[in-house]
Amino acid sequence: MEVAALTLLLLLNSLDSTSARVSLTVSPKRSQFFKYERFLVSCEEDGSGDEEEAEGAGWRVMKRMTDGEVFPCPSSCLISAAFPSTDTGEYWCQTGPGETSNTVNITVTGGAVILDSPVLPVPAGDNVTLTCRQEASTCNLTADFYKDGVHVGTRSTGTLSLVGVSGSDEGLYSCKVCGHEESPRSFLAVRAPPREQSTPHLSVFTLVRPLVVGAPYLLSTVVLGLIYWDRTRAKRTRRGRQACDDVVMEMAT
Ligand SMILES: *[C@@H]1O[C@H](CO)[C@@H](O)[C@H](O)[C@H]1NC(C)=O
């Protein structure tokens, strides 16, 4: 019975360790940058918000450039002066054994316009603002926005608001402002929010787990205790009876 309990314990512990996740974050939080801009890509342990911890766990940022070449950074990638050909590409976190995080695409442009869009997938139902930015804002902000190459709107504010995003809002977005060339395209990803459902389930599991793990131990201890108690009682009764017989015999003689 103890073996079964131990196996269960090990199984549950392994479930725990696989739930520790790392995600990639970009600061400032956008997917497009002007040439010579500065940005930081780092790995963060989910929940803790602690970069040091991710570093301790052996995570490092990997970068695949547009020509396919892959470069490892230390735990974070600080790009102090971005360059289109070397800093445009896919970034992700990886451990030595090959465990990987989410991947993000970052575009560095030599052009005068970028689209400021979320770098990470947006939870369904959230409001998203896309901003068309000029490197030097010399003319008015009126911008045209495109989704998958199709014009979706003109905004005098230079920002396109998407209210309560859903899967149908996913796509490659870009913008145009001030007669400049079009910005690069970035993919807006929308994710279904499964977290709300799994959280109460997880807490029930966490509550019940000690009981599940402890029950076989408790049960076997109680059973063994009962057996022991039963035996000593039987012995004591026998001994008591013997003593009684001795007295009777002594009295008789
Ligand atoms: C990044 O870009 C590549 C090439 O355009 C594409 O295949 C990939 O799906 C993109 N990844 C993400 C997370 O958008």
PDB file of C-alpha atoms and ligand atoms in Angstrom:
ATOM      1  CA  MET A   1       0.000   0.000   0.000  1.00  0.00           C
ATOM      2  CA  GLU A   2       2.895   2.381   0.818  1.00  0.00           C
ATOM      3  CA  VAL A   3       4.391   1.680  -2.608  1.00  0.00           C
ATOM      4  CA  ALA A   4       1.164   2.697  -4.315  1.00  0.00           C
ATOM      5  CA  ALA A   5       1.010   5.873  -2.240  1.00  0.00           C
ATOM      6  CA  LEU A   6       4.623   6.711  -3.037  1.00  0.00           C
ATOM      7  CA  THR A   7       4.045   6.180  -6.750  1.00  0.00           C
ATOM      8  CA  LEU A   8       1.036   8.494  -6.587  1.00  0.00           C
ATOM      9  CA  LEU A   9       3.104  11.077  -4.717  1.00  0.00           C
ATOM     10  CA  LEU A  10       5.863  11.004  -7.331  1.00  0.00           C
ATOM     11  CA  LEU A  11       3.301  11.230 -10.119  1.00  0.00           C
ATOM     12  CA  LEU A  12       1.641  14.281  -8.578  1.00  0.00           C
ATOM     13  CA  ASN A  13       4.998  15.950  -7.999  1.00  0.00           C
ATOM     14  CA  SER A  14       5.978  15.470 -11.634  1.00  0.00           C
ATOM     15  CA  LEU A  15       2.664  17.091 -12.633  1.00  0.00           C
ATOM     16  CA  ASP A  16       3.681  20.065 -10.494  1.00  0.00           C
ATOM     17  CA  SER A  17       7.097  20.547 -12.068  1.00  0.00           C
ATOM     18  CA  THR A  18       5.777  20.509 -15.639  1.00  0.00           C
ATOM     19  CA  SER A  19       3.341  23.323 -14.805  1.00  0.00           C
ATOM     20  CA  ALA A  20       6.243  25.775 -14.291  1.00  0.00           C
ATOM     21  CA  ARG A  21       6.247  27.755 -17.546  1.00  0.00           C
ATOM     22  CA  VAL A  22       8.399  30.458 -18.990  1.00  0.00           C
ATOM     23  CA  SER A  23       7.250  33.117 -21.404  1.00  0.00           C
ATOM     24  CA  LEU A  24       9.037  35.591 -23.594  1.00  0.00           C
ATOM     25  CA  THR A  25       8.463  39.290 -23.014  1.00  0.00           C
ATOM     26  CA  VAL A  26       9.472  42.293 -25.076  1.00  0.00           C
ATOM     27  CA  SER A  27      10.032  45.758 -23.654  1.00  0.00           C
ATOM     28  CA  PRO A  28       8.694  48.159 -24.900  1.00  0.00           C
ATOM     29  CA  LYS A  29       5.722  45.897 -25.629  1.00  0.00           C
ATOM     30  CA  ARG A  30       5.475  46.075 -29.411  1.00  0.00           C
ATOM     31  CA  SER A  31       6.433  43.967 -32.383  1.00  0.00           C
ATOM     32  CA  GLN A  32       7.893  46.709 -34.616  1.00  0.00           C
ATOM     33  CA  PHE A  33      10.846  49.013 -34.001  1.00  0.00           C
ATOM     34  CA  PHE A  34      12.591  51.771 -35.914  1.00  0.00           C
ATOM     35  CA  LYS A  35      16.220  51.325 -36.874  1.00  0.00           C
ATOM     36  CA  TYR A  36      18.554  52.295 -33.975  1.00  0.00           C
ATOM     37  CA  GLU A  37      15.791  51.922 -31.383  1.00  0.00           C
ATOM     38  CA  ARG A  38      16.547  50.094 -28.136  1.00  0.00           C
ATOM     39  CA  PHE A  39      14.558  47.094 -26.882  1.00  0.00           C
ATOM     40  CA  LEU A  40      14.879  44.176 -24.498  1.00  0.00           C
ATOM     41  CA  VAL A  41      13.729  40.598 -25.003  1.00  0.00           C
ATOM     42  CA  SER A  42      13.740  38.450 -21.860  1.00  0.00           C
ATOM     43  CA  CYS A  43      12.440  35.218 -20.354  1.00  0.00           C
ATOM     44  CA  GLU A  44      10.106  35.346 -17.387  1.00  0.00           C
ATOM     45  CA  GLU A  45       8.915  32.512 -15.202  1.00  0.00           C
ATOM     46  CA  ASP A  46       5.094  32.612 -15.416  1.00  0.00           C
ATOM     47  CA  GLY A  47       3.477  34.042 -12.310  1.00  0.00           C
ATOM     48  CA  SER A  48       6.674  35.055 -10.550  1.00  0.00           C
ATOM     49  CA  GLY A  49       7.547  37.943 -12.899  1.00  0.00           C
ATOM     50  CA  ASP A  50      11.103  37.166 -11.906  1.00  0.00           C
ATOM     51  CA  GLU A  51      13.685  37.268 -14.630  1.00  0.00           C
ATOM     52  CA  GLU A  52      16.465  36.087 -12.299  1.00  0.00           C
ATOM     53  CA  GLU A  53      14.556  32.909 -11.598  1.00  0.00           C
ATOM     54  CA  ALA A  54      14.271  32.103 -15.292  1.00  0.00           C
ATOM     55  CA  GLU A  55      17.990  32.694 -15.641  1.00  0.00           C
ATOM     56  CA  GLY A  56      18.658  30.366 -12.718  1.00  0.00           C
ATOM     57  CA  ALA A  57      16.535  27.684 -14.369  1.00  0.00           C
ATOM     58  CA  GLY A  58      18.773  27.839 -17.454  1.00  0.00           C
ATOM     59  CA  TRP A  59      16.477  29.692 -19.862  1.00  0.00           C
ATOM     60  CA  ARG A  60      18.005  31.802 -22.563  1.00  0.00           C
ATOM     61  CA  VAL A  61      16.611  33.876 -25.412  1.00  0.00           C
ATOM     62  CA  MET A  62      17.094  32.449 -28.896  1.00  0.00           C
ATOM     63  CA  LYS A  63      16.869  34.557 -32.020  1.00  0.00           C
ATOM     64  CA  ARG A  64      16.333  33.362 -35.594  1.00  0.00           C
ATOM     65  CA  MET A  65      17.256  36.015 -38.124  1.00  0.00           C
ATOM     66  CA  THR A  66      15.494  36.368 -41.475  1.00  0.00           C
ATOM     67  CA  ASP A  67      18.294  34.461 -43.202  1.00  0.00           C
ATOM     68  CA  GLY A  68      17.587  31.483 -40.925  1.00  0.00           C
ATOM     69  CA  GLU A  69      20.651  31.821 -38.735  1.00  0.00           C
ATOM     70  CA  VAL A  70      19.997  31.094 -35.027  1.00  0.00           C
ATOM     71  CA  PHE A  71      21.773  32.969 -32.237  1.00  0.00           C
ATOM     72  CA  PRO A  72      21.558  32.419 -28.480  1.00  0.00           C
ATOM     73  CA  CYS A  73      21.533  35.449 -26.148  1.00  0.00           C
ATOM     74  CA  PRO A  74      22.229  35.319 -22.436  1.00  0.00           C
ATOM     75  CA  SER A  75      19.026  35.133 -20.336  1.00  0.00           C
ATOM     76  CA  SER A  76      17.950  38.357 -22.009  1.00  0.00           C
ATOM     77  CA  CYS A  77      18.648  40.031 -25.345  1.00  0.00           C
ATOM     78  CA  LEU A  78      19.318  43.744 -25.001  1.00  0.00           C
ATOM     79  CA  ILE A  79      19.304  45.338 -28.432  1.00  0.00           C
ATOM     80  CA  SER A  80      20.791  48.773 -27.873  1.00  0.00           C
ATOM     81  CA  ALA A  81      20.620  49.949 -31.507  1.00  0.00           C
ATOM     82  CA  ALA A  82      18.297  47.799 -33.594  1.00  0.00           C
ATOM     83  CA  PHE A  83      19.242  46.954 -37.141  1.00  0.00           C
ATOM     84  CA  PRO A  84      16.759  45.652 -39.774  1.00  0.00           C
ATOM     85  CA  SER A  85      18.837  42.798 -41.162  1.00  0.00           C
ATOM     86  CA  THR A  86      20.210  41.432 -37.862  1.00  0.00           C
ATOM     87  CA  ASP A  87      17.444  42.112 -35.324  1.00  0.00           C
ATOM     88  CA  THR A  88      14.336  41.307 -37.379  1.00  0.00           C
ATOM     89  CA  GLY A  89      13.230  37.751 -36.776  1.00  0.00           C
ATOM     90  CA  GLU A  90      11.752  35.206 -34.395  1.00  0.00           C
ATOM     91  CA  TYR A  91      12.617  35.216 -30.680  1.00  0.00           C
ATOM     92  CA  TRP A  92      11.888  32.501 -28.115  1.00  0.00           C
ATOM     93  CA  CYS A  93      13.142  31.123 -24.787  1.00  0.00           C
ATOM     94  CA  GLN A  94      14.826  27.752 -24.602  1.00  0.00           C
ATOM     95  CA  THR A  95      16.495  25.531 -22.023  1.00  0.00           C
ATOM     96  CA  GLY A  96      19.446  23.297 -22.687  1.00  0.00           C
ATOM     97  CA  PRO A  97      17.280  20.148 -22.927  1.00  0.00           C
ATOM     98  CA  GLY A  98      15.228  21.849 -25.655  1.00  0.00           C
ATOM     99  CA  GLU A  99      12.119  23.013 -23.808  1.00  0.00           C
ATOM    100  CA  THR A 100      10.772  26.116 -25.570  1.00  0.00           C
ATOM    101  CA  SER A 101       8.431  29.013 -24.799  1.00  0.00           C
ATOM    102  CA  ASN A 102       6.111  31.013 -27.023  1.00  0.00           C
ATOM    103  CA  THR A 103       7.686  32.581 -30.120  1.00  0.00           C
ATOM    104  CA  VAL A 104       7.364  36.252 -31.073  1.00  0.00           C
ATOM    105  CA  ASN A 105       8.152  37.963 -34.354  1.00  0.00           C
ATOM    106  CA  ILE A 106       9.908  41.302 -34.202  1.00  0.00           C
ATOM    107  CA  THR A 107      10.395  43.575 -37.199  1.00  0.00           C
ATOM    108  CA  VAL A 108      12.977  46.343 -37.321  1.00  0.00           C
ATOM    109  CA  THR A 109      12.431  48.746 -40.196  1.00  0.00           C
ATOM    110  CA  GLY A 110      14.561  51.317 -41.928  1.00  0.00           C
ATOM    111  CA  GLY A 111      11.297  52.992 -43.007  1.00  0.00           C
ATOM    112  CA  ALA A 112       9.650  56.045 -41.443  1.00  0.00           C
ATOM    113  CA  VAL A 113       6.447  54.310 -40.177  1.00  0.00           C
ATOM    114  CA  ILE A 114       5.749  51.468 -37.765  1.00  0.00           C
ATOM    115  CA  LEU A 115       2.561  49.874 -36.499  1.00  0.00           C
ATOM    116  CA  ASP A 116       2.506  49.696 -32.702  1.00  0.00           C
ATOM    117  CA  SER A 117       0.630  46.426 -32.115  1.00  0.00           C
ATOM    118  CA  PRO A 118       0.589  43.842 -29.287  1.00  0.00           C
ATOM    119  CA  VAL A 119       3.587  41.550 -29.403  1.00  0.00           C
ATOM    120  CA  LEU A 120       1.877  38.743 -27.455  1.00  0.00           C
ATOM    121  CA  PRO A 121      -1.459  37.065 -28.274  1.00  0.00           C
ATOM    122  CA  VAL A 122      -4.384  39.097 -26.922  1.00  0.00           C
ATOM    123  CA  PRO A 123      -7.091  37.393 -24.795  1.00  0.00           C
ATOM    124  CA  ALA A 124     -10.429  37.181 -26.621  1.00  0.00           C
ATOM    125  CA  GLY A 125     -12.781  39.946 -25.481  1.00  0.00           C
ATOM    126  CA  ASP A 126     -10.035  42.474 -24.788  1.00  0.00           C
ATOM    127  CA  ASN A 127      -9.899  45.891 -26.431  1.00  0.00           C
ATOM    128  CA  VAL A 128      -6.856  46.453 -28.616  1.00  0.00           C
ATOM    129  CA  THR A 129      -5.441  49.742 -29.883  1.00  0.00           C
ATOM    130  CA  LEU A 130      -3.204  49.787 -32.941  1.00  0.00           C
ATOM    131  CA  THR A 131      -1.167  52.960 -33.354  1.00  0.00           C
ATOM    132  CA  CYS A 132       0.502  54.183 -36.506  1.00  0.00           C
ATOM    133  CA  ARG A 133       3.783  55.854 -35.540  1.00  0.00           C
ATOM    134  CA  GLN A 134       6.040  58.103 -37.591  1.00  0.00           C
ATOM    135  CA  GLU A 135       9.696  58.302 -36.769  1.00  0.00           C
ATOM    136  CA  ALA A 136       9.513  62.110 -36.885  1.00  0.00           C
ATOM    137  CA  SER A 137       5.922  63.340 -36.694  1.00  0.00           C
ATOM    138  CA  THR A 138       6.104  66.257 -39.081  1.00  0.00           C
ATOM    139  CA  CYS A 139       2.625  65.943 -40.586  1.00  0.00           C
ATOM    140  CA  ASN A 140      -0.842  65.165 -39.246  1.00  0.00           C
ATOM    141  CA  LEU A 141      -1.736  61.858 -37.647  1.00  0.00           C
ATOM    142  CA  THR A 142      -4.431  60.707 -40.078  1.00  0.00           C
ATOM    143  CA  ALA A 143      -3.599  57.107 -40.837  1.00  0.00           C
ATOM    144  CA  ASP A 144      -4.926  54.307 -43.012  1.00  0.00           C
ATOM    145  CA  PHE A 145      -5.058  50.808 -41.546  1.00  0.00           C
ATOM    146  CA  TYR A 146      -4.863  47.541 -43.434  1.00  0.00           C
ATOM    147  CA  LYS A 147      -5.637  43.968 -42.465  1.00  0.00           C
ATOM    148  CA  ASP A 148      -4.145  41.269 -44.698  1.00  0.00           C
ATOM    149  CA  GLY A 149      -3.504  43.977 -47.263  1.00  0.00           C
ATOM    150  CA  VAL A 150      -7.136  45.181 -47.304  1.00  0.00           C
ATOM    151  CA  HIS A 151      -7.978  48.747 -46.204  1.00  0.00           C
ATOM    152  CA  VAL A 152     -10.043  48.548 -42.970  1.00  0.00           C
ATOM    153  CA  GLY A 153     -10.254  52.186 -41.947  1.00  0.00           C
ATOM    154  CA  THR A 154      -8.941  55.762 -41.867  1.00  0.00           C
ATOM    155  CA  ARG A 155      -8.474  57.403 -38.456  1.00  0.00           C
ATOM    156  CA  SER A 156      -7.635  61.051 -37.820  1.00  0.00           C
ATOM    157  CA  THR A 157      -6.228  60.048 -34.412  1.00  0.00           C
ATOM    158  CA  GLY A 158      -3.680  57.691 -35.911  1.00  0.00           C
ATOM    159  CA  THR A 159      -5.084  54.845 -33.788  1.00  0.00           C
ATOM    160  CA  LEU A 160      -7.406  51.985 -34.699  1.00  0.00           C
ATOM    161  CA  SER A 161      -9.471  50.579 -31.822  1.00  0.00           C
ATOM    162  CA  LEU A 162     -10.653  46.990 -31.899  1.00  0.00           C
ATOM    163  CA  VAL A 163     -13.344  46.425 -29.256  1.00  0.00           C
ATOM    164  CA  GLY A 164     -13.841  42.937 -27.798  1.00  0.00           C
ATOM    165  CA  VAL A 165     -11.492  41.121 -30.146  1.00  0.00           C
ATOM    166  CA  SER A 166     -12.297  37.613 -31.359  1.00  0.00           C
ATOM    167  CA  GLY A 167     -10.730  35.109 -33.708  1.00  0.00           C
ATOM    168  CA  SER A 168     -12.053  37.030 -36.725  1.00  0.00           C
ATOM    169  CA  ASP A 169      -9.795  39.993 -35.804  1.00  0.00           C
ATOM    170  CA  GLU A 170      -6.679  37.894 -36.266  1.00  0.00           C
ATOM    171  CA  GLY A 171      -4.531  38.861 -39.203  1.00  0.00           C
ATOM    172  CA  LEU A 172      -1.546  40.770 -40.540  1.00  0.00           C
ATOM    173  CA  TYR A 173      -1.991  44.476 -39.805  1.00  0.00           C
ATOM    174  CA  SER A 174      -0.159  47.462 -41.259  1.00  0.00           C
ATOM    175  CA  CYS A 175      -0.705  51.187 -41.631  1.00  0.00           C
ATOM    176  CA  LYS A 176       0.130  54.228 -43.747  1.00  0.00           C
ATOM    177  CA  VAL A 177       0.525  57.800 -42.581  1.00  0.00           C
ATOM    178  CA  CYS A 178       1.623  61.136 -44.019  1.00  0.00           C
ATOM    179  CA  GLY A 179       2.263  59.837 -47.526  1.00  0.00           C
ATOM    180  CA  HIS A 180       5.069  57.621 -46.267  1.00  0.00           C
ATOM    181  CA  GLU A 181       5.651  54.056 -47.338  1.00  0.00           C
ATOM    182  CA  GLU A 182       3.428  51.442 -45.651  1.00  0.00           C
ATOM    183  CA  SER A 183       4.622  50.104 -42.258  1.00  0.00           C
ATOM    184  CA  PRO A 184       5.762  46.487 -41.958  1.00  0.00           C
ATOM    185  CA  ARG A 185       3.004  43.934 -41.306  1.00  0.00           C
ATOM    186  CA  SER A 186       2.576  42.300 -37.904  1.00  0.00           C
ATOM    187  CA  PHE A 187       0.319  39.422 -36.944  1.00  0.00           C
ATOM    188  CA  LEU A 188      -2.317  40.101 -34.292  1.00  0.00           C
ATOM    189  CA  ALA A 189      -3.061  36.829 -32.492  1.00  0.00           C
ATOM    190  CA  VAL A 190      -6.159  36.328 -30.314  1.00  0.00           C
ATOM    191  CA  ARG A 191      -6.236  33.540 -27.749  1.00  0.00           C
ATOM    192  CA  ALA A 192      -9.252  31.954 -26.102  1.00  0.00           C
ATOM    193  CA  PRO A 193      -9.101  32.462 -22.331  1.00  0.00           C
ATOM    194  CA  PRO A 194      -8.979  28.913 -20.861  1.00  0.00           C
ATOM    195  CA  ARG A 195      -7.381  30.060 -17.595  1.00  0.00           C
ATOM    196  CA  GLU A 196     -10.611  31.047 -15.825  1.00  0.00           C
ATOM    197  CA  GLN A 197     -11.935  27.516 -16.174  1.00  0.00           C
ATOM    198  CA  SER A 198      -8.793  25.714 -15.126  1.00  0.00           C
ATOM    199  CA  THR A 199      -8.095  27.814 -12.019  1.00  0.00           C
ATOM    200  CA  PRO A 200     -10.921  26.572  -9.725  1.00  0.00           C
ATOM    201  CA  HIS A 201     -10.295  23.051 -10.998  1.00  0.00           C
ATOM    202  CA  LEU A 202      -6.643  23.411 -10.023  1.00  0.00           C
ATOM    203  CA  SER A 203      -7.397  24.737  -6.540  1.00  0.00           C
ATOM    204  CA  VAL A 204      -9.775  21.833  -5.843  1.00  0.00           C
ATOM    205  CA  PHE A 205      -7.051  19.474  -6.986  1.00  0.00           C
ATOM    206  CA  THR A 206      -4.528  21.204  -4.711  1.00  0.00           C
ATOM    207  CA  LEU A 207      -6.915  20.931  -1.781  1.00  0.00           C
ATOM    208  CA  VAL A 208      -7.751  17.285  -2.366  1.00  0.00           C
ATOM    209  CA  ARG A 209      -4.199  16.183  -3.129  1.00  0.00           C
ATOM    210  CA  PRO A 210      -2.892  15.858   0.467  1.00  0.00           C
ATOM    211  CA  LEU A 211      -5.964  13.764   1.307  1.00  0.00           C
ATOM    212  CA  VAL A 212      -5.433  11.499  -1.686  1.00  0.00           C
ATOM    213  CA  VAL A 213      -1.740  11.122  -0.930  1.00  0.00           C
ATOM    214  CA  GLY A 214      -2.201  10.808   2.845  1.00  0.00           C
ATOM    215  CA  ALA A 215      -5.174   8.425   2.877  1.00  0.00           C
ATOM    216  CA  PRO A 216      -3.236   5.170   2.195  1.00  0.00           C
ATOM    217  CA  TYR A 217      -0.684   6.069   4.898  1.00  0.00           C
ATOM    218  CA  LEU A 218      -3.370   6.945   7.406  1.00  0.00           C
ATOM    219  CA  LEU A 219      -5.358   3.831   6.597  1.00  0.00           C
ATOM    220  CA  SER A 220      -2.404   1.455   6.850  1.00  0.00           C
ATOM    221  CA  THR A 221      -1.293   3.079  10.124  1.00  0.00           C
ATOM    222  CA  VAL A 222      -4.755   2.649  11.600  1.00  0.00           C
ATOM    223  CA  VAL A 223      -4.980  -0.980  10.435  1.00  0.00           C
ATOM    224  CA  LEU A 224      -1.496  -1.831  11.762  1.00  0.00           C
ATOM    225  CA  GLY A 225      -2.326  -0.092  15.039  1.00  0.00           C
ATOM    226  CA  LEU A 226      -5.530  -2.075  15.381  1.00  0.00           C
ATOM    227  CA  ILE A 227      -3.720  -5.364  14.702  1.00  0.00           C
ATOM    228  CA  TYR A 228      -1.037  -4.500  17.277  1.00  0.00           C
ATOM    229  CA  TRP A 229      -3.601  -3.434  19.875  1.00  0.00           C
ATOM    230  CA  ASP A 230      -5.599  -6.621  19.284  1.00  0.00           C
ATOM    231  CA  ARG A 231      -2.502  -8.805  19.771  1.00  0.00           C
ATOM    232  CA  THR A 232      -1.342  -7.109  22.988  1.00  0.00           C
ATOM    233  CA  ARG A 233      -4.840  -7.298  24.388  1.00  0.00           C
ATOM    234  CA  ALA A 234      -5.025 -11.017  23.600  1.00  0.00           C
ATOM    235  CA  LYS A 235      -1.618 -11.565  25.239  1.00  0.00           C
ATOM    236  CA  ARG A 236      -2.612  -9.543  28.307  1.00  0.00           C
ATOM    237  CA  THR A 237      -5.867 -11.483  28.713  1.00  0.00           C
ATOM    238  CA  ARG A 238      -3.987 -14.762  28.448  1.00  0.00           C
ATOM    239  CA  ARG A 239      -1.408 -13.590  30.979  1.00  0.00           C
ATOM    240  CA  GLY A 240      -4.165 -12.340  33.295  1.00  0.00           C
ATOM    241  CA  ARG A 241      -5.948 -15.646  33.116  1.00  0.00           C
ATOM    242  CA  GLN A 242      -2.681 -17.489  33.855  1.00  0.00           C
ATOM    243  CA  ALA A 243      -2.015 -15.319  36.931  1.00  0.00           C
ATOM    244  CA  CYS A 244      -5.516 -16.025  38.136  1.00  0.00           C
ATOM    245  CA  ASP A 245      -5.028 -19.783  37.746  1.00  0.00           C
ATOM    246  CA  ASP A 246      -1.743 -19.591  39.710  1.00  0.00           C
ATOM    247  CA  VAL A 247      -3.470 -17.857  42.602  1.00  0.00           C
ATOM    248  CA  VAL A 248      -6.243 -20.447  42.614  1.00  0.00           C
ATOM    249  CA  MET A 249      -3.635 -23.229  42.578  1.00  0.00           C
ATOM    250  CA  GLU A 250      -1.684 -21.593  45.397  1.00  0.00           C
ATOM    251  CA  MET A 251      -4.809 -21.240  47.495  1.00  0.00           C
ATOM    252  CA  ALA A 252      -5.653 -24.839  46.856  1.00  0.00           C
ATOM    253  CA  THR A 253      -2.323 -26.143  48.129  1.00  0.00           C
TER     254      THR A 253
HETATM  255  C1  LIG B   1       6.621  34.589 -37.471  1.00  0.00           C
HETATM  256  O1  LIG B   1       6.899  34.774 -38.838  1.00  0.00           O
HETATM  257  C2  LIG B   1       7.046  33.567 -39.577  1.00  0.00           C
HETATM  258  C3  LIG B   1       7.482  33.939 -40.971  1.00  0.00           C
HETATM  259  O2  LIG B   1       6.726  34.995 -41.478  1.00  0.00           O
HETATM  260  C4  LIG B   1       5.738  32.801 -39.535  1.00  0.00           C
HETATM  261  O3  LIG B   1       5.848  31.581 -40.230  1.00  0.00           O
HETATM  262  C5  LIG B   1       5.371  32.516 -38.080  1.00  0.00           C
HETATM  263  O4  LIG B   1       4.115  31.872 -38.007  1.00  0.00           O
HETATM  264  C6  LIG B   1       5.341  33.804 -37.264  1.00  0.00           C
HETATM  265  N1  LIG B   1       5.158  33.469 -35.850  1.00  0.00           N
HETATM  266  C7  LIG B   1       4.304  34.115 -35.061  1.00  0.00           C
HETATM  267  C8  LIG B   1       4.271  33.694 -33.651  1.00  0.00           C
HETATM  268  O5  LIG B   1       3.576  35.006 -35.475  1.00  0.00           O
END
